[in-house]
Structure formats: structure tokens, C-alpha cells
Amino acid sequence: MFSGTLFRSLRPTACTTAALAFAFCPTVSQAATPTGPAPLSSGVQWTDCQELIGAPVDPAVADCATHRVPLDHADPSAGTVRIVMLRRRAADPETRRGTLFVNPGGPGSSGLHTAYRAERFLDAEVLRQYDVVGFDPRGVNLSDPLKCFRTRTEHDETMGGKSTVPVSPDEVAGTLTAADGLSAACARNAGPLLPHMTTANAAEDLDLLRMAVGEERIAFLGFSYGSLLGATYANRHPGRVGAMVLDGAVDAQLRSHNGLEYDRQRALGMEIALTEFLRACEEAGSSCAFGAPASRPKFDRIRERLREGALVLPDGTVMTLGGFTALVADSLATPSRLPRLADTLALLETASRAPVSALSAGPAAEDPYRGNDSETAYNCLDKPYPATPADTWPSRATRWERQAPTFGRMIAFESAPCATWPYDPHEVERHPGPWNATTDRSILVIGNRYDPTTRYAFAQRLTDQLGRADLVTVDMIGHTALGLSRCVDDITADYLLGRGGPGQGVECRPDEDPFSG
């Protein structure tokens, strides 16, 4: 999985030393904000990453740089935003083809570590011939991070009543109050960058990065939300696309015109992935801890027990309905986590009810606020949501829960801050389409049949929406496929190295079965 934590709306974005992000967290004093007019640099000066981003990067492998882009591309005099990049240099400079930009999705995920550890998803021959450049998009991580709170205390006081899966009237009220509080905090604290947090602006930034590194055409690899960034770029600058791979693709048309329906269909896609997991687990028998007999009824009973109250696992871990739902969603996105998910489900079957004392809040967090609110900002400006009264949210959640029993309620409340967002998506610079601009080369789209995050139907639709695209289908559970299927890796390598594309109708399988023993 390349998109970091999947469900972060209304909860803080943790700054951790996890494998998918560099362990560098700017403090409040370090976090830059867009300033007054400043000259745009005409090129890139690569330097030691340790000095620039404070990360343990091998200087023999990679270096880093910053590049300034306009805060407002329609008004370059309005100030600039600093974009931070990491370049993993081509292993064989003699055969170097150019620069491959990568984006891990989110929106709001850092691309620095993605580029540095590109061997996880790119063929060795690709790494020999391409510089791989990852970057933090505007407002993300080190690129003038967008922060809606000045202190962690302010965050916790505002968001304390939020529930991941609100069920009771008090939980619903607390979640909606937190959503309104987040919107108000962003209006109050986020600064001049807030109305410019759109994929259209990020695509224009990407074009300036392309020019800055000296490439006439872009080579781009986008995971998950990164597929929207790639599709947006391809339709704004079709003549500058050299090669483009979109893995775990979104439905660009639906996402850009109807945020609610897009989210409802996401919830349905998660249920499809869950059904396949339970089917595969039951078929695996003793190889899956939650296997036969009848995995689905057992799963439903666990969910309904958690709806009534938290459970405690043998190791003392307290599992709430919200924690359970997020755990299942995150595990379905990452195939290597599926056996562990089965183990946890088996333990929950016989778990006892958690005492009320186990649900008390932990110690108050200390200042300063180290979160980043870019994901909510991108989503609320890119995905139009209606400005609806608060009392419509519970009824919507109930309807969605009937259609998607495990995930519908969580997804229904995810977008709640967007109902009161400070800026109207129709009044900012965004790209709602069209999506059918023709590129010189066909764009390579990759979609997993059982992707819980960007469902397979989204990849099919994006392939049809783009002016020229080929779809590779992968018969697997999980979000994105590169690095998990030799078949996909080989097709992508051939495409990036100019040896041709797959054409239509190609299907691949993953390298490993999660329950193969």
C-alpha cells in the first residue's frame, strides 16, 4: 500500500517513523507558510538530503532539492509555495532515459520515501535507466504543510468528540460538531494556501517540476489518488506526456462531479473486497484462522457485537466498532496483513465485553501540533459535496449502512467537514474534465478486481474516460499491484522502457496467495 493511512478525515495525521514516510516532522516553527512575492527558481540545485529534510538518506543513492512554484498559477505575483523533492539517481547514468516522477496518493501522502525505496515496486532495469523523483505536493509534509490547528491542544479540544463510526446520537452529534470545528479551524489558521489546495494546481506544479529538472516530456507513476493527479496532468498537458502509469485508479469523472456518490461507491467496493476475503478465507480452511465453517455469518456477528459495545482481546487490546472498521479496511488494502486480520477475527469471536474503564481517554497530547490537514483540503475542493443540514448526515449514514453494512456508516461521515468548508469547489481553480485528451502514447492503467480503496470499476471507467489508455486487470485483494505481481511489474517495465504496451484485455495474478501457508 502506497497511500499511507487510508481513513484520516476528522482525525490527526500522525507523524511517525513508519516505513511509508520519512521520520521528519516539521515543528510549528519549522513549518513554512506561503509568503509574499518571491522569484521562481529556473532550475533545481540538488543537495544532501540530511541537510535539507533531516532524513537518513544514502548520498550515494539519492539527493534532495526544493523548487518554488506560484501559490496561485493565475496570479504569479501572489507568492510562492516551496516544493520539496527527493531524487533517486539512475543506477547506470550511461543508459539514463530521463526522470520518472512518482506520487503515492493520499491525497496528502509524502512522495519522498516512495522514490527512495522505489525498488519495492520498480524493476531493476527501470531503476538503472531512470532518475526516480518523489515530491511532497503543495501543502503536504515538508512542502509548506497545511495546518488547521496551531497547537495539539487546540486540535484535541476541537476533534475530541469525533467517532470513526458514530452510532449513538451523542456520537453522531460529536462527530458533526468536530467536522464543523475542523472547517472553522482551517478557515482561521490555514492561511492563503487553503483555496489553492486542488489537484489542478498540483498538476501545474508538476509541470514546473518537469521543466526544472530539464525534461521535455514527463514520465509519471501515480498510485491511488496519484492516478487523479496523473489524469489531470495528461488532460491539461497532453503533448507533454511521455509515459504514464496509473495504479489503483480513481473514477476521475465521478470524483470531480459528485463527491457523495463517489464515496458511496467506494463503500460498496470495500464490501466487494471484504466478501472476497471471507470467501478466500473459508476456502483456505485451516490455512486461514477465520476459515470454515461459514466465515460471513461469524464476521457479521462480530460487527454487530461491536456495535453494542467494545470487546477486549486476550492481550488486553480494546476493540471498538470504529477501530474494527478501520482495521478491516486497512488490512484489505494490504495483502500481507490479511492473515493477521484473520487471526484477529478469530480472537474476536470469543472476546469478552470491555469494561467501561477501558474506554477512558488517554493522557492529553502535548503541543505543538504536528499534524497535516492537506488530505481534507484536497478532498473538499476536488470532490463537490452539497451544503446540507446536519440532520441529513444520520439518515444518509443509515441508508449507506443498509447497502454497505461494514463500511457505509464510516464512509458516510468521512466527508462531513466538506459540507461547511470555507471555499466552494466551484469557485476555485480545479479540473472537472474533460478527460479525453489524446496523448502520444497510451496511458497504462492498473486495477485490482478486489481493491477496497479504489474499486475495480473505477479503473475500468478511467480507462474509458482517458483519450488513450490500456487496462491491466489483476485478480487480487489489495490496493495497487506494483511490487506484488511479477506480471504487472514486467508489463510496467516494458512500457516505461519503450518496449511496447500490453494492449487491451491483459490479466495478471499476484505472486503470493495470502493463505498459501
Coordinates of C-alpha atoms in Angstrom, one line a residue:
M1 CA 0.0 0.0 0.0
F2 CA 1.4 3.4 -1.0
S3 CA -1.1 5.8 0.2
G4 CA -0.4 5.8 3.9
T5 CA -3.2 5.8 6.4
L6 CA -6.4 5.3 4.4
F7 CA -9.1 6.9 6.5
R8 CA -7.9 10.1 8.1
S9 CA -10.7 12.6 7.7
L10 CA -11.5 14.2 11.1
R11 CA -8.6 12.6 12.8
P12 CA -5.0 13.7 13.1
T13 CA -2.4 12.7 10.6
A14 CA 0.2 11.1 12.7
C15 CA 3.9 11.8 12.2
T16 CA 5.6 8.5 12.7
T17 CA 8.7 6.6 11.7
A18 CA 6.6 4.1 9.8
A19 CA 8.1 2.5 6.7
L20 CA 6.0 4.6 4.3
A21 CA 7.2 8.0 5.4
F22 CA 10.5 9.7 6.4
A23 CA 10.8 10.2 10.1
F24 CA 11.0 14.0 9.8
C25 CA 8.2 16.1 11.2
P26 CA 8.5 19.9 11.0
T27 CA 7.5 21.7 14.2
V28 CA 5.3 24.7 14.2
S29 CA 8.2 27.0 14.0
Q30 CA 9.8 25.0 11.1
A31 CA 6.6 24.7 9.0
A32 CA 6.8 27.2 6.3
T33 CA 3.8 29.2 5.0
P34 CA 3.4 30.9 1.7
T35 CA 4.9 34.4 1.8
G36 CA 4.9 37.4 -0.4
P37 CA 6.2 37.6 -3.9
A38 CA 9.5 35.7 -4.4
P39 CA 11.4 34.8 -7.6
L40 CA 10.8 31.4 -9.1
S41 CA 14.0 29.4 -9.4
S42 CA 14.8 28.5 -13.0
G43 CA 16.3 25.1 -12.2
V44 CA 17.0 22.6 -9.4
Q45 CA 20.0 22.6 -7.2
W46 CA 20.3 19.1 -5.8
T47 CA 21.9 18.8 -2.3
D48 CA 22.4 16.4 0.6
C49 CA 19.1 15.1 1.9
Q50 CA 20.2 15.1 5.5
E51 CA 20.8 18.8 5.4
L52 CA 17.6 19.6 3.7
I53 CA 15.0 17.2 5.2
G54 CA 16.8 15.7 8.1
A55 CA 16.3 12.1 6.9
P56 CA 18.9 9.3 6.8
V57 CA 19.4 9.1 3.1
D58 CA 22.4 7.5 1.5
P59 CA 24.0 10.3 -0.5
A60 CA 25.5 7.7 -2.9
V61 CA 21.9 6.8 -3.9
A62 CA 19.8 10.0 -3.6
D63 CA 19.8 13.7 -3.2
C64 CA 17.2 16.3 -2.5
A65 CA 16.1 19.8 -3.6
T66 CA 13.4 22.4 -3.3
H67 CA 11.7 24.3 -6.1
R68 CA 9.3 27.3 -5.7
V69 CA 6.0 27.4 -7.6
P70 CA 3.3 30.0 -7.7
L71 CA 0.8 30.0 -4.8
D72 CA -1.8 31.0 -7.5
H73 CA -0.9 30.0 -11.0
A74 CA -3.3 32.6 -12.3
D75 CA -1.5 35.3 -10.4
P76 CA 2.2 34.5 -10.0
S77 CA 2.7 37.7 -8.0
A78 CA 0.6 36.4 -5.1
G79 CA 3.5 34.5 -3.6
T80 CA 5.1 31.1 -3.8
V81 CA 5.0 27.6 -2.3
R82 CA 8.1 25.5 -1.6
I83 CA 8.0 22.0 -3.1
V84 CA 10.5 19.5 -1.6
M85 CA 11.8 16.7 -3.9
L86 CA 14.0 13.6 -3.5
R87 CA 15.8 12.2 -6.5
R88 CA 16.9 8.5 -6.5
R89 CA 19.5 8.7 -9.3
A90 CA 19.6 6.3 -12.2
A91 CA 21.9 3.4 -11.3
D92 CA 23.5 3.5 -14.8
P93 CA 24.0 7.1 -15.9
E94 CA 25.3 5.8 -19.3
T95 CA 21.9 4.4 -20.2
R96 CA 19.8 7.0 -18.5
R97 CA 16.5 7.7 -20.2
G98 CA 15.2 10.5 -18.1
T99 CA 13.2 11.3 -14.9
L100 CA 10.2 9.3 -13.6
F101 CA 8.1 11.3 -11.2
V102 CA 6.2 9.2 -8.6
N103 CA 3.2 10.1 -6.4
P104 CA 2.0 7.7 -3.7
G105 CA -1.5 9.0 -3.4
G106 CA -3.5 10.1 -0.3
P107 CA -4.2 12.8 -1.2
G108 CA -1.7 14.1 1.3
S109 CA 1.0 11.4 1.3
S110 CA 4.7 12.3 1.1
G111 CA 6.5 11.0 -2.0
L112 CA 10.0 11.3 -0.7
H113 CA 10.3 7.8 0.8
T114 CA 8.4 6.3 -2.2
A115 CA 11.1 7.4 -4.5
Y116 CA 14.0 6.4 -2.2
R117 CA 12.6 2.9 -1.8
A118 CA 11.5 2.5 -5.4
E119 CA 13.0 -1.0 -5.7
R120 CA 9.9 -2.1 -3.8
F121 CA 7.7 -1.6 -6.9
L122 CA 10.0 -0.9 -9.9
D123 CA 12.1 -3.4 -12.0
A124 CA 15.9 -3.1 -11.6
E125 CA 16.2 -2.2 -15.2
V126 CA 13.9 0.7 -14.8
L127 CA 15.9 1.9 -11.8
R128 CA 19.1 1.7 -13.9
Q129 CA 17.7 3.9 -16.6
Y130 CA 15.5 6.4 -14.7
D131 CA 16.1 9.0 -12.1
V132 CA 13.1 8.5 -9.8
V133 CA 11.8 11.7 -8.2
G134 CA 9.3 11.8 -5.4
F135 CA 7.9 15.0 -4.1
D136 CA 5.6 16.4 -1.4
P137 CA 2.8 18.1 -3.2
R138 CA 1.8 21.6 -2.1
G139 CA 0.6 21.6 1.5
V140 CA 1.9 18.1 2.2
N141 CA 4.6 17.1 4.7
L142 CA 7.6 19.4 4.0
S143 CA 6.1 21.4 1.1
D144 CA 4.7 24.3 3.2
P145 CA 2.5 21.9 5.2
L146 CA -1.2 22.9 5.5
K147 CA -2.1 23.0 9.2
C148 CA -5.5 23.9 10.5
F149 CA -4.5 24.0 14.2
R150 CA -1.8 25.9 15.9
T151 CA -1.4 23.5 18.8
R152 CA -2.2 19.9 19.6
T153 CA -4.4 21.1 22.5
E154 CA -6.5 23.1 20.0
H155 CA -6.8 20.1 17.8
D156 CA -7.8 17.8 20.6
E157 CA -10.4 20.2 22.0
T158 CA -11.9 20.6 18.6
M159 CA -11.8 17.0 17.4
G160 CA -12.3 15.2 20.7
G161 CA -15.9 14.3 20.1
K162 CA -15.3 12.7 16.7
S163 CA -16.1 9.0 16.2
T164 CA -14.8 6.9 13.2
V165 CA -18.2 5.0 13.1
P166 CA -20.7 7.1 15.0
V167 CA -23.8 5.1 16.0
S168 CA -25.4 6.7 19.1
P169 CA -27.0 10.2 18.9
D170 CA -24.2 11.5 21.1
E171 CA -21.5 10.0 18.8
V172 CA -23.2 11.5 15.7
A173 CA -23.5 14.9 17.3
G174 CA -19.9 14.9 18.5
T175 CA -18.7 13.9 15.0
L176 CA -20.7 16.6 13.3
T177 CA -19.5 19.2 15.8
A178 CA -15.9 18.1 15.2
A179 CA -16.4 18.3 11.4
D180 CA -17.7 21.9 11.7
G181 CA -14.9 22.7 14.1
L182 CA -12.3 21.4 11.6
S183 CA -13.7 23.6 8.8
A184 CA -13.7 26.6 11.1
A185 CA -10.2 26.0 12.2
C186 CA -9.0 25.7 8.7
A187 CA -10.6 29.0 7.8
R188 CA -9.0 30.6 10.8
N189 CA -5.5 29.1 10.7
A190 CA -4.6 27.5 7.3
G191 CA -3.6 30.8 5.6
P192 CA -3.5 31.8 2.0
L193 CA -2.7 28.3 0.7
L194 CA -6.1 26.9 1.6
P195 CA -8.1 27.9 -1.5
H196 CA -5.3 26.7 -3.8
M197 CA -5.2 23.1 -2.5
T198 CA -6.5 21.5 -5.6
T199 CA -5.3 18.7 -7.9
A200 CA -5.4 21.2 -10.8
N201 CA -2.8 23.4 -9.0
A202 CA -0.7 20.3 -8.1
A203 CA -0.7 19.3 -11.8
E204 CA 0.6 22.8 -12.7
D205 CA 3.3 22.4 -10.0
L206 CA 4.2 19.1 -11.5
D207 CA 4.7 20.7 -14.9
L208 CA 7.0 23.2 -13.4
L209 CA 9.0 20.4 -11.7
R210 CA 9.3 18.7 -15.1
M211 CA 10.7 21.8 -16.6
A212 CA 13.0 22.4 -13.7
V213 CA 14.7 19.0 -14.0
G214 CA 15.2 19.6 -17.7
E215 CA 12.6 17.1 -19.2
E216 CA 10.7 17.9 -22.4
R217 CA 8.1 15.3 -21.6
I218 CA 7.0 13.8 -18.3
A219 CA 7.2 10.2 -17.2
F220 CA 4.9 9.7 -14.3
L221 CA 3.8 6.9 -12.0
G222 CA 0.8 7.6 -9.7
F223 CA -0.7 5.3 -7.1
S224 CA -4.3 5.7 -5.9
Y225 CA -5.1 9.4 -5.7
G226 CA -1.9 9.9 -7.7
S227 CA -3.9 8.5 -10.7
L228 CA -6.1 11.6 -10.5
L229 CA -3.0 13.8 -10.4
G230 CA -1.7 12.0 -13.5
A231 CA -5.0 12.0 -15.4
T232 CA -5.4 15.7 -14.6
Y233 CA -1.9 16.5 -15.9
A234 CA -2.5 14.4 -19.0
N235 CA -5.6 16.3 -19.9
R236 CA -4.1 19.7 -19.2
H237 CA -0.8 19.0 -20.9
P238 CA -1.4 16.0 -23.3
G239 CA 1.5 17.0 -25.5
R240 CA 4.0 16.8 -22.6
V241 CA 3.2 13.2 -21.6
G242 CA 5.9 10.7 -22.4
A243 CA 4.9 7.7 -20.3
M244 CA 2.2 7.4 -17.6
V245 CA 1.3 4.6 -15.3
L246 CA -1.8 4.8 -13.0
D247 CA -2.1 2.1 -10.4
G248 CA -5.2 1.8 -8.2
A249 CA -7.1 4.3 -10.4
V250 CA -9.9 6.6 -9.4
D251 CA -13.0 7.4 -11.4
A252 CA -12.0 10.9 -12.3
Q253 CA -15.3 12.0 -13.8
L254 CA -17.4 10.8 -10.9
R255 CA -15.0 12.1 -8.2
S256 CA -14.8 15.5 -9.8
H257 CA -18.6 16.0 -10.1
N258 CA -20.3 14.1 -7.3
G259 CA -18.3 13.5 -4.1
L260 CA -21.2 11.8 -2.3
E261 CA -21.9 9.3 -5.0
Y262 CA -18.2 8.6 -5.4
D263 CA -17.9 7.9 -1.7
R264 CA -21.0 5.7 -1.7
Q265 CA -19.5 3.6 -4.5
R266 CA -16.2 3.4 -2.6
A267 CA -18.0 1.9 0.4
L268 CA -19.6 -0.7 -1.9
G269 CA -16.2 -1.5 -3.4
M270 CA -14.9 -2.1 0.1
E271 CA -17.7 -4.6 0.7
I272 CA -16.8 -6.4 -2.5
A273 CA -13.2 -6.8 -1.3
L274 CA -14.4 -8.0 2.2
T275 CA -16.7 -10.6 0.6
E276 CA -13.8 -11.9 -1.5
F277 CA -11.5 -12.0 1.6
L278 CA -14.1 -14.0 3.6
R279 CA -14.7 -16.4 0.6
A280 CA -11.0 -17.0 0.2
C281 CA -10.5 -17.5 3.9
E282 CA -13.3 -20.0 4.1
E283 CA -12.0 -21.8 1.0
A284 CA -8.5 -22.0 2.6
G285 CA -9.9 -23.9 5.6
S286 CA -7.2 -24.4 8.3
S287 CA -4.8 -22.2 6.5
C288 CA -6.9 -19.2 7.5
A289 CA -7.5 -18.7 11.2
F290 CA -11.0 -17.4 10.5
G291 CA -11.8 -20.1 7.9
A292 CA -14.7 -22.6 7.5
P293 CA -17.3 -23.0 8.5
A294 CA -19.3 -20.0 7.4
S295 CA -16.9 -17.1 7.7
R296 CA -19.5 -14.4 6.7
P297 CA -22.0 -15.1 9.5
K298 CA -19.2 -15.2 12.0
F299 CA -17.9 -11.8 10.7
D300 CA -21.4 -10.3 10.8
R301 CA -21.9 -11.4 14.4
I302 CA -18.6 -9.8 15.5
R303 CA -19.6 -6.5 13.8
E304 CA -23.0 -6.5 15.5
R305 CA -21.4 -7.3 18.9
L306 CA -19.1 -4.3 18.5
R307 CA -22.0 -2.1 17.6
E308 CA -23.3 -2.9 21.0
G309 CA -20.1 -2.1 22.8
A310 CA -16.3 -2.6 22.8
L311 CA -14.6 -6.0 23.1
V312 CA -11.3 -6.8 24.8
L313 CA -8.7 -9.2 23.2
P314 CA -6.7 -11.7 25.2
D315 CA -3.7 -9.4 25.1
G316 CA -5.7 -6.5 26.6
T317 CA -6.3 -4.7 23.4
V318 CA -9.7 -2.9 23.4
M319 CA -11.5 -3.1 20.1
T320 CA -14.2 -0.6 19.3
L321 CA -16.5 -0.6 16.3
G322 CA -14.5 2.3 14.8
G323 CA -11.2 0.6 15.4
F324 CA -12.5 -2.6 14.0
T325 CA -13.8 -1.0 10.8
A326 CA -10.6 0.9 10.2
L327 CA -8.6 -2.3 10.9
V328 CA -10.5 -4.3 8.4
A329 CA -10.3 -1.6 5.7
D330 CA -6.6 -1.1 6.1
S331 CA -5.9 -4.8 6.1
L332 CA -7.9 -5.4 2.9
A333 CA -5.7 -2.7 1.3
T334 CA -2.5 -4.6 2.1
P335 CA -2.5 -8.3 1.2
S336 CA 0.4 -9.1 3.6
R337 CA -1.9 -8.1 6.5
L338 CA -4.8 -10.5 5.6
P339 CA -3.5 -13.5 7.7
R340 CA -3.1 -11.2 10.7
L341 CA -6.7 -9.9 10.1
A342 CA -7.9 -13.5 10.1
D343 CA -6.1 -14.1 13.4
T344 CA -7.7 -11.1 15.0
L345 CA -11.2 -12.0 13.8
A346 CA -10.7 -15.5 15.3
L347 CA -9.9 -13.9 18.6
L348 CA -12.8 -11.5 18.4
E349 CA -15.2 -14.4 18.0
T350 CA -14.8 -15.3 21.7
A351 CA -13.7 -11.9 23.1
S352 CA -15.4 -10.6 26.2
R353 CA -17.1 -7.3 26.7
A354 CA -14.6 -4.5 27.6
P355 CA -15.2 -2.7 30.9
V356 CA -16.2 0.9 30.7
S357 CA -13.0 1.9 32.4
A358 CA -11.0 0.5 29.5
L359 CA -12.6 3.1 27.2
S360 CA -11.4 6.2 29.1
A361 CA -9.3 8.7 27.1
G362 CA -5.6 8.6 27.3
P363 CA -3.4 11.4 28.5
A364 CA -3.7 14.8 26.8
A365 CA -1.4 15.3 23.9
E366 CA 1.4 17.9 24.2
D367 CA 1.9 20.8 22.0
P368 CA 3.0 21.6 19.3
Y369 CA 0.6 20.3 16.6
R370 CA 2.5 18.0 14.2
G371 CA -0.5 17.0 12.1
N372 CA -1.1 17.9 8.4
D373 CA -4.6 18.6 7.1
S374 CA -3.8 18.5 3.4
E375 CA -5.9 15.4 2.7
T376 CA -9.2 17.0 3.9
A377 CA -8.3 20.2 2.0
Y378 CA -7.7 18.4 -1.3
N379 CA -10.8 16.3 -1.0
C380 CA -13.1 19.1 -0.1
L381 CA -12.0 21.2 -3.0
D382 CA -11.7 18.4 -5.6
K383 CA -14.9 16.5 -4.7
P384 CA -18.0 18.6 -4.7
Y385 CA -20.3 18.0 -1.7
P386 CA -23.7 19.6 -1.1
A387 CA -24.0 22.1 1.7
T388 CA -26.6 20.0 3.6
P389 CA -28.1 20.5 7.1
A390 CA -26.6 18.4 9.8
D391 CA -29.7 16.3 10.3
T392 CA -29.2 14.8 6.8
W393 CA -26.0 13.0 7.8
P394 CA -27.5 10.4 10.1
S395 CA -30.2 9.4 7.6
R396 CA -27.6 9.2 4.8
A397 CA -25.4 7.0 7.0
T398 CA -28.3 4.7 7.8
R399 CA -29.1 4.3 4.0
W400 CA -25.5 3.6 3.2
E401 CA -25.1 1.2 6.1
R402 CA -28.0 -0.9 4.6
Q403 CA -26.1 -1.0 1.3
A404 CA -22.6 -1.5 2.8
P405 CA -23.1 -3.0 6.3
T406 CA -19.5 -2.8 7.4
F407 CA -18.2 0.4 5.8
G408 CA -21.2 2.5 4.8
R409 CA -21.6 4.4 8.0
M410 CA -17.8 5.2 8.3
I411 CA -17.6 6.5 4.7
A412 CA -20.8 8.5 5.0
F413 CA -19.4 10.6 7.8
E414 CA -15.9 10.9 6.3
S415 CA -16.7 13.9 4.2
A416 CA -18.7 15.8 6.9
P417 CA -16.1 18.7 7.1
C418 CA -16.7 19.4 3.4
A419 CA -20.4 20.4 4.0
T420 CA -19.1 23.6 5.8
W421 CA -15.8 24.0 4.0
P422 CA -14.6 27.6 3.8
Y423 CA -14.3 27.6 0.0
D424 CA -16.8 26.4 -2.7
P425 CA -15.2 23.9 -5.1
H426 CA -16.9 25.6 -8.0
E427 CA -15.2 28.9 -7.2
V428 CA -11.6 27.7 -7.1
E429 CA -9.1 26.5 -9.8
R430 CA -9.9 22.9 -10.3
H431 CA -10.2 20.4 -13.2
P432 CA -13.6 18.9 -13.6
G433 CA -12.9 17.5 -17.0
P434 CA -12.9 16.7 -19.9
W435 CA -10.7 13.7 -19.5
N436 CA -10.4 12.5 -23.1
A437 CA -7.3 14.4 -24.4
T438 CA -5.3 12.1 -26.6
T439 CA -1.6 11.5 -25.6
D440 CA 1.0 10.3 -28.0
R441 CA 1.4 7.0 -26.0
S442 CA -1.4 5.1 -24.4
I443 CA -1.6 5.5 -20.7
L444 CA -1.2 2.3 -18.6
V445 CA -4.0 1.8 -16.1
I446 CA -3.7 -0.9 -13.5
G447 CA -6.8 -2.1 -11.5
N448 CA -7.2 -4.9 -8.9
R449 CA -10.5 -6.8 -9.1
Y450 CA -10.9 -6.6 -5.3
D451 CA -9.4 -3.2 -4.5
P452 CA -11.1 -1.8 -1.3
T453 CA -9.9 1.7 -1.7
T454 CA -10.4 2.5 -5.4
R455 CA -12.7 -0.2 -6.7
Y456 CA -12.1 -2.1 -9.9
A457 CA -15.0 -0.3 -11.7
F458 CA -13.1 3.0 -11.1
A459 CA -10.1 1.7 -13.1
Q460 CA -12.4 0.5 -15.9
R461 CA -14.1 3.8 -16.1
L462 CA -10.9 5.8 -16.0
T463 CA -9.6 3.7 -18.9
D464 CA -12.7 4.6 -20.9
Q465 CA -12.6 8.2 -19.9
L466 CA -9.0 8.8 -21.0
G467 CA -8.3 9.6 -24.6
R468 CA -5.9 6.7 -25.0
A469 CA -5.4 4.1 -22.3
D470 CA -4.9 0.3 -21.7
L471 CA -6.1 -1.5 -18.6
V472 CA -4.3 -4.3 -16.9
T473 CA -6.5 -6.3 -14.6
V474 CA -5.1 -8.0 -11.5
D475 CA -7.1 -10.8 -9.8
M476 CA -6.2 -9.9 -6.2
I477 CA -7.4 -8.4 -3.0
G478 CA -5.4 -5.2 -2.2
H479 CA -4.9 -1.6 -3.1
T480 CA -2.5 -1.2 -6.0
A481 CA -0.5 -4.0 -7.6
L482 CA 3.0 -2.9 -8.5
G483 CA 5.6 -4.8 -6.4
L484 CA 3.1 -7.6 -5.7
S485 CA 2.8 -9.2 -9.2
R486 CA 5.7 -10.1 -11.4
C487 CA 3.3 -10.0 -14.3
V488 CA 2.4 -6.4 -13.6
D489 CA 6.0 -5.4 -12.9
D490 CA 7.2 -6.8 -16.2
I491 CA 4.4 -5.1 -18.2
T492 CA 5.2 -1.8 -16.5
A493 CA 8.9 -2.2 -17.1
D494 CA 8.4 -2.9 -20.8
Y495 CA 6.1 0.1 -21.1
L496 CA 8.5 2.5 -19.3
L497 CA 11.5 1.3 -21.2
G498 CA 9.8 1.8 -24.6
R499 CA 9.3 -1.9 -25.4
G500 CA 5.6 -1.5 -26.0
G501 CA 2.3 -1.6 -24.0
P502 CA 0.1 -4.6 -23.1
G503 CA -2.9 -3.8 -25.3
Q504 CA -6.4 -4.4 -24.0
G505 CA -7.7 -7.4 -22.1
V506 CA -4.5 -8.4 -20.2
E507 CA -5.0 -10.1 -16.8
C508 CA -2.4 -10.8 -14.1
R509 CA -2.3 -12.6 -10.8
P510 CA -0.4 -11.8 -7.6
D511 CA 2.9 -13.5 -6.8
E512 CA 1.6 -14.8 -3.5
D513 CA -1.7 -16.2 -2.0
P514 CA -2.1 -14.7 1.5
F515 CA -3.4 -18.1 2.7
S516 CA -0.9 -20.3 0.9
G517 CA 0.7 -21.3 4.3

